[in-house]
């Protein structure tokens, strides 16, 4: 058999493909996106003081301020004891933080309270309504006042702090409104101007009632608020009070 010559390649014929061995590609390691985690940690760090305060309020309420230990606050917040001290050096500082963050905003009045178009009486009524809405209807604020009333005598530092940060500011606001009302002729009760805190006495009584007798004798809050406002306005706008007769004064002392 005569062998057949292979067909010669033409110059323009494509060269046969050659298969090169697979060359491993350099692996690229995906870099984790740390921005989200960093932001989450940052948010967590910013929230930490409030988490400590909330845990402390629960512990103070359940155990009492005197018997609460920083370790129990840390455990409830899910953090180490040292982390608590990083934000609050003492247990008293934690309570002060609660007062500053929870009670103080009640008296951070919005701009409309300075509206000269409203009378002093109208603004005073708005302030009293604000006290009822933010103090009586907010459990956390009730609990702080309850702790202060029940254990404040053991911790005069806490009483002094509350008086300086809360009560002094509240009295100054009320004093300003009463003085404005007297200057404009709207108010006539000059004795009240000397002790303006008497005007918010019923509101404090309502707060105390809410955590003492409310389960036995619920306070009708709307009616109580309305009675408070009427008492304040009639007392401030009424005729000038006469001096108390000696006999009545003696009876009052009994």
PDB file of C-alpha atoms in Angstrom, residues 20-177:
ATOM      1  CA  UNK A  20      -1.138  25.477  27.489  1.00  0.00           C
ATOM      2  CA  UNK A  21      -1.099  24.006  30.953  1.00  0.00           C
ATOM      3  CA  UNK A  22      -3.438  25.737  33.367  1.00  0.00           C
ATOM      4  CA  UNK A  23      -1.655  28.521  35.175  1.00  0.00           C
ATOM      5  CA  UNK A  24      -3.056  29.110  38.629  1.00  0.00           C
ATOM      6  CA  UNK A  25      -4.413  32.617  39.003  1.00  0.00           C
ATOM      7  CA  UNK A  26      -3.249  34.575  41.979  1.00  0.00           C
ATOM      8  CA  UNK A  27      -5.916  34.386  44.671  1.00  0.00           C
ATOM      9  CA  UNK A  28      -7.401  37.663  45.867  1.00  0.00           C
ATOM     10  CA  UNK A  29      -8.451  37.734  49.470  1.00  0.00           C
ATOM     11  CA  UNK A  30     -11.667  39.673  49.981  1.00  0.00           C
ATOM     12  CA  UNK A  31     -11.176  42.405  52.540  1.00  0.00           C
ATOM     13  CA  UNK A  32     -13.991  42.589  55.084  1.00  0.00           C
ATOM     14  CA  UNK A  33     -15.958  45.816  55.154  1.00  0.00           C
ATOM     15  CA  UNK A  34     -15.107  47.071  58.597  1.00  0.00           C
ATOM     16  CA  UNK A  35     -16.992  50.327  58.213  1.00  0.00           C
ATOM     17  CA  UNK A  36     -20.331  48.801  59.224  1.00  0.00           C
ATOM     18  CA  UNK A  37     -18.848  47.056  62.243  1.00  0.00           C
ATOM     19  CA  UNK A  38     -17.026  50.202  63.275  1.00  0.00           C
ATOM     20  CA  UNK A  39     -20.208  52.223  63.017  1.00  0.00           C
ATOM     21  CA  UNK A  40     -22.074  49.607  65.024  1.00  0.00           C
ATOM     22  CA  UNK A  41     -19.410  49.667  67.725  1.00  0.00           C
ATOM     23  CA  UNK A  42     -19.476  53.455  67.738  1.00  0.00           C
ATOM     24  CA  UNK A  43     -23.245  53.498  68.158  1.00  0.00           C
ATOM     25  CA  UNK A  44     -22.928  50.931  70.914  1.00  0.00           C
ATOM     26  CA  UNK A  45     -20.346  53.078  72.675  1.00  0.00           C
ATOM     27  CA  UNK A  46     -22.544  56.150  72.415  1.00  0.00           C
ATOM     28  CA  UNK A  47     -25.524  54.228  73.806  1.00  0.00           C
ATOM     29  CA  UNK A  48     -23.562  52.776  76.705  1.00  0.00           C
ATOM     30  CA  UNK A  49     -24.209  55.561  79.271  1.00  0.00           C
ATOM     31  CA  UNK A  50     -27.967  55.383  78.707  1.00  0.00           C
ATOM     32  CA  UNK A  51     -27.893  51.592  78.991  1.00  0.00           C
ATOM     33  CA  UNK A  52     -26.092  51.912  82.313  1.00  0.00           C
ATOM     34  CA  UNK A  53     -28.626  54.464  83.554  1.00  0.00           C
ATOM     35  CA  UNK A  54     -31.581  52.275  82.594  1.00  0.00           C
ATOM     36  CA  UNK A  55     -30.029  49.268  84.316  1.00  0.00           C
ATOM     37  CA  UNK A  56     -29.315  51.392  87.390  1.00  0.00           C
ATOM     38  CA  UNK A  57     -32.885  52.675  87.583  1.00  0.00           C
ATOM     39  CA  UNK A  58     -34.197  49.112  87.636  1.00  0.00           C
ATOM     40  CA  UNK A  59     -31.711  48.106  90.323  1.00  0.00           C
ATOM     41  CA  UNK A  60     -32.405  51.208  92.425  1.00  0.00           C
ATOM     42  CA  UNK A  61     -36.131  50.515  92.201  1.00  0.00           C
ATOM     43  CA  UNK A  62     -35.886  46.826  93.066  1.00  0.00           C
ATOM     44  CA  UNK A  63     -33.058  46.889  95.612  1.00  0.00           C
ATOM     45  CA  UNK A  64     -33.129  50.459  96.877  1.00  0.00           C
ATOM     46  CA  UNK A  65     -30.369  52.960  96.249  1.00  0.00           C
ATOM     47  CA  UNK A  66     -28.439  52.124  99.417  1.00  0.00           C
ATOM     48  CA  UNK A  67     -28.397  48.361  98.775  1.00  0.00           C
ATOM     49  CA  UNK A  68     -27.641  48.492  95.062  1.00  0.00           C
ATOM     50  CA  UNK A  69     -24.087  47.563  94.104  1.00  0.00           C
ATOM     51  CA  UNK A  70     -22.287  48.705  90.992  1.00  0.00           C
ATOM     52  CA  UNK A  71     -21.634  45.042  90.179  1.00  0.00           C
ATOM     53  CA  UNK A  72     -25.364  44.385  89.901  1.00  0.00           C
ATOM     54  CA  UNK A  73     -25.824  47.411  87.643  1.00  0.00           C
ATOM     55  CA  UNK A  74     -23.025  46.162  85.396  1.00  0.00           C
ATOM     56  CA  UNK A  75     -24.490  42.655  85.305  1.00  0.00           C
ATOM     57  CA  UNK A  76     -27.922  43.929  84.335  1.00  0.00           C
ATOM     58  CA  UNK A  77     -26.399  46.111  81.612  1.00  0.00           C
ATOM     59  CA  UNK A  78     -24.334  43.159  80.371  1.00  0.00           C
ATOM     60  CA  UNK A  79     -20.984  44.880  80.797  1.00  0.00           C
ATOM     61  CA  UNK A  80     -17.963  44.692  83.069  1.00  0.00           C
ATOM     62  CA  UNK A  81     -17.889  46.594  86.337  1.00  0.00           C
ATOM     63  CA  UNK A  82     -14.937  48.630  85.104  1.00  0.00           C
ATOM     64  CA  UNK A  83     -16.969  49.853  82.145  1.00  0.00           C
ATOM     65  CA  UNK A  84     -19.494  51.430  84.509  1.00  0.00           C
ATOM     66  CA  UNK A  85     -16.725  53.359  86.268  1.00  0.00           C
ATOM     67  CA  UNK A  86     -15.457  54.553  82.904  1.00  0.00           C
ATOM     68  CA  UNK A  87     -18.635  56.604  82.547  1.00  0.00           C
ATOM     69  CA  UNK A  88     -19.713  57.158  86.163  1.00  0.00           C
ATOM     70  CA  UNK A  89     -17.082  57.322  88.912  1.00  0.00           C
ATOM     71  CA  UNK A  90     -19.541  56.657  91.765  1.00  0.00           C
ATOM     72  CA  UNK A  91     -23.015  55.287  92.376  1.00  0.00           C
ATOM     73  CA  UNK A  92     -24.107  58.803  93.306  1.00  0.00           C
ATOM     74  CA  UNK A  93     -22.890  60.009  89.911  1.00  0.00           C
ATOM     75  CA  UNK A  94     -25.149  57.422  88.284  1.00  0.00           C
ATOM     76  CA  UNK A  95     -28.170  58.794  90.138  1.00  0.00           C
ATOM     77  CA  UNK A  96     -27.176  62.332  89.184  1.00  0.00           C
ATOM     78  CA  UNK A  97     -26.977  61.157  85.581  1.00  0.00           C
ATOM     79  CA  UNK A  98     -30.528  59.838  85.854  1.00  0.00           C
ATOM     80  CA  UNK A  99     -31.764  63.171  87.193  1.00  0.00           C
ATOM     81  CA  UNK A 100     -29.928  65.147  84.510  1.00  0.00           C
ATOM     82  CA  UNK A 101     -31.077  62.998  81.598  1.00  0.00           C
ATOM     83  CA  UNK A 102     -34.628  62.286  82.764  1.00  0.00           C
ATOM     84  CA  UNK A 103     -35.933  65.087  85.003  1.00  0.00           C
ATOM     85  CA  UNK A 104     -34.000  68.144  83.815  1.00  0.00           C
ATOM     86  CA  UNK A 105     -35.535  68.118  80.282  1.00  0.00           C
ATOM     87  CA  UNK A 106     -38.947  68.769  81.858  1.00  0.00           C
ATOM     88  CA  UNK A 107     -37.812  72.314  82.609  1.00  0.00           C
ATOM     89  CA  UNK A 108     -35.952  72.843  79.345  1.00  0.00           C
ATOM     90  CA  UNK A 109     -38.861  74.870  78.051  1.00  0.00           C
ATOM     91  CA  UNK A 110     -39.508  75.274  74.323  1.00  0.00           C
ATOM     92  CA  UNK A 111     -39.472  78.785  72.789  1.00  0.00           C
ATOM     93  CA  UNK A 112     -43.245  79.258  72.954  1.00  0.00           C
ATOM     94  CA  UNK A 113     -43.002  79.673  76.717  1.00  0.00           C
ATOM     95  CA  UNK A 114     -41.318  83.010  76.072  1.00  0.00           C
ATOM     96  CA  UNK A 115     -44.116  84.188  73.769  1.00  0.00           C
ATOM     97  CA  UNK A 116     -44.978  87.704  74.907  1.00  0.00           C
ATOM     98  CA  UNK A 117     -48.330  87.443  73.105  1.00  0.00           C
ATOM     99  CA  UNK A 118     -49.539  85.069  75.820  1.00  0.00           C
ATOM    100  CA  UNK A 119     -50.362  86.245  79.305  1.00  0.00           C
ATOM    101  CA  UNK A 120     -48.391  85.109  82.319  1.00  0.00           C
ATOM    102  CA  UNK A 121     -51.410  83.081  83.423  1.00  0.00           C
ATOM    103  CA  UNK A 122     -51.614  81.249  80.101  1.00  0.00           C
ATOM    104  CA  UNK A 123     -47.932  80.368  80.177  1.00  0.00           C
ATOM    105  CA  UNK A 124     -48.149  79.279  83.808  1.00  0.00           C
ATOM    106  CA  UNK A 125     -51.017  76.937  82.938  1.00  0.00           C
ATOM    107  CA  UNK A 126     -48.977  75.515  80.058  1.00  0.00           C
ATOM    108  CA  UNK A 127     -46.111  74.876  82.465  1.00  0.00           C
ATOM    109  CA  UNK A 128     -48.381  73.060  84.915  1.00  0.00           C
ATOM    110  CA  UNK A 129     -49.863  70.948  82.117  1.00  0.00           C
ATOM    111  CA  UNK A 130     -46.316  70.112  81.035  1.00  0.00           C
ATOM    112  CA  UNK A 131     -45.501  68.939  84.560  1.00  0.00           C
ATOM    113  CA  UNK A 132     -48.485  66.604  84.572  1.00  0.00           C
ATOM    114  CA  UNK A 133     -47.727  65.240  81.109  1.00  0.00           C
ATOM    115  CA  UNK A 134     -44.013  64.686  81.661  1.00  0.00           C
ATOM    116  CA  UNK A 135     -43.888  63.802  85.356  1.00  0.00           C
ATOM    117  CA  UNK A 136     -47.096  61.988  86.238  1.00  0.00           C
ATOM    118  CA  UNK A 137     -47.487  60.128  82.951  1.00  0.00           C
ATOM    119  CA  UNK A 138     -43.838  59.014  82.714  1.00  0.00           C
ATOM    120  CA  UNK A 139     -42.976  56.040  84.966  1.00  0.00           C
ATOM    121  CA  UNK A 140     -39.194  56.584  84.920  1.00  0.00           C
ATOM    122  CA  UNK A 141     -39.555  60.102  86.305  1.00  0.00           C
ATOM    123  CA  UNK A 142     -41.916  58.872  88.994  1.00  0.00           C
ATOM    124  CA  UNK A 143     -39.411  56.210  90.032  1.00  0.00           C
ATOM    125  CA  UNK A 144     -36.571  58.718  90.367  1.00  0.00           C
ATOM    126  CA  UNK A 145     -38.657  60.973  92.591  1.00  0.00           C
ATOM    127  CA  UNK A 146     -39.774  57.960  94.604  1.00  0.00           C
ATOM    128  CA  UNK A 147     -36.156  56.941  95.247  1.00  0.00           C
ATOM    129  CA  UNK A 148     -35.289  60.497  96.248  1.00  0.00           C
ATOM    130  CA  UNK A 149     -38.208  60.778  98.676  1.00  0.00           C
ATOM    131  CA  UNK A 150     -37.614  57.393 100.280  1.00  0.00           C
ATOM    132  CA  UNK A 151     -33.811  57.478 100.598  1.00  0.00           C
ATOM    133  CA  UNK A 152     -32.759  61.072 100.077  1.00  0.00           C
ATOM    134  CA  UNK A 153     -32.420  61.674 103.818  1.00  0.00           C
ATOM    135  CA  UNK A 154     -29.604  59.102 103.855  1.00  0.00           C
ATOM    136  CA  UNK A 155     -27.802  60.761 100.963  1.00  0.00           C
ATOM    137  CA  UNK A 156     -27.847  64.558 101.386  1.00  0.00           C
ATOM    138  CA  UNK A 157     -25.606  64.901  98.340  1.00  0.00           C
ATOM    139  CA  UNK A 158     -28.441  63.604  96.160  1.00  0.00           C
ATOM    140  CA  UNK A 159     -30.949  65.987  97.739  1.00  0.00           C
ATOM    141  CA  UNK A 160     -28.604  68.926  97.230  1.00  0.00           C
ATOM    142  CA  UNK A 161     -28.034  67.971  93.600  1.00  0.00           C
ATOM    143  CA  UNK A 162     -31.759  67.613  92.862  1.00  0.00           C
ATOM    144  CA  UNK A 163     -32.507  70.907  94.600  1.00  0.00           C
ATOM    145  CA  UNK A 164     -29.795  72.734  92.662  1.00  0.00           C
ATOM    146  CA  UNK A 165     -30.409  71.229  89.224  1.00  0.00           C
ATOM    147  CA  UNK A 166     -34.198  70.784  89.257  1.00  0.00           C
ATOM    148  CA  UNK A 167     -35.989  72.649  92.002  1.00  0.00           C
ATOM    149  CA  UNK A 168     -34.008  75.886  91.791  1.00  0.00           C
ATOM    150  CA  UNK A 169     -34.591  76.095  88.046  1.00  0.00           C
ATOM    151  CA  UNK A 170     -38.302  75.283  88.368  1.00  0.00           C
ATOM    152  CA  UNK A 171     -38.768  77.910  91.061  1.00  0.00           C
ATOM    153  CA  UNK A 172     -36.988  80.538  88.958  1.00  0.00           C
ATOM    154  CA  UNK A 173     -39.298  79.861  85.997  1.00  0.00           C
ATOM    155  CA  UNK A 174     -42.421  80.116  88.155  1.00  0.00           C
ATOM    156  CA  UNK A 175     -41.080  83.204  89.922  1.00  0.00           C
ATOM    157  CA  UNK A 176     -40.543  84.943  86.594  1.00  0.00           C
ATOM    158  CA  UNK A 177     -44.102  84.222  85.452  1.00  0.00           C
TER     159      UNK A 177
END
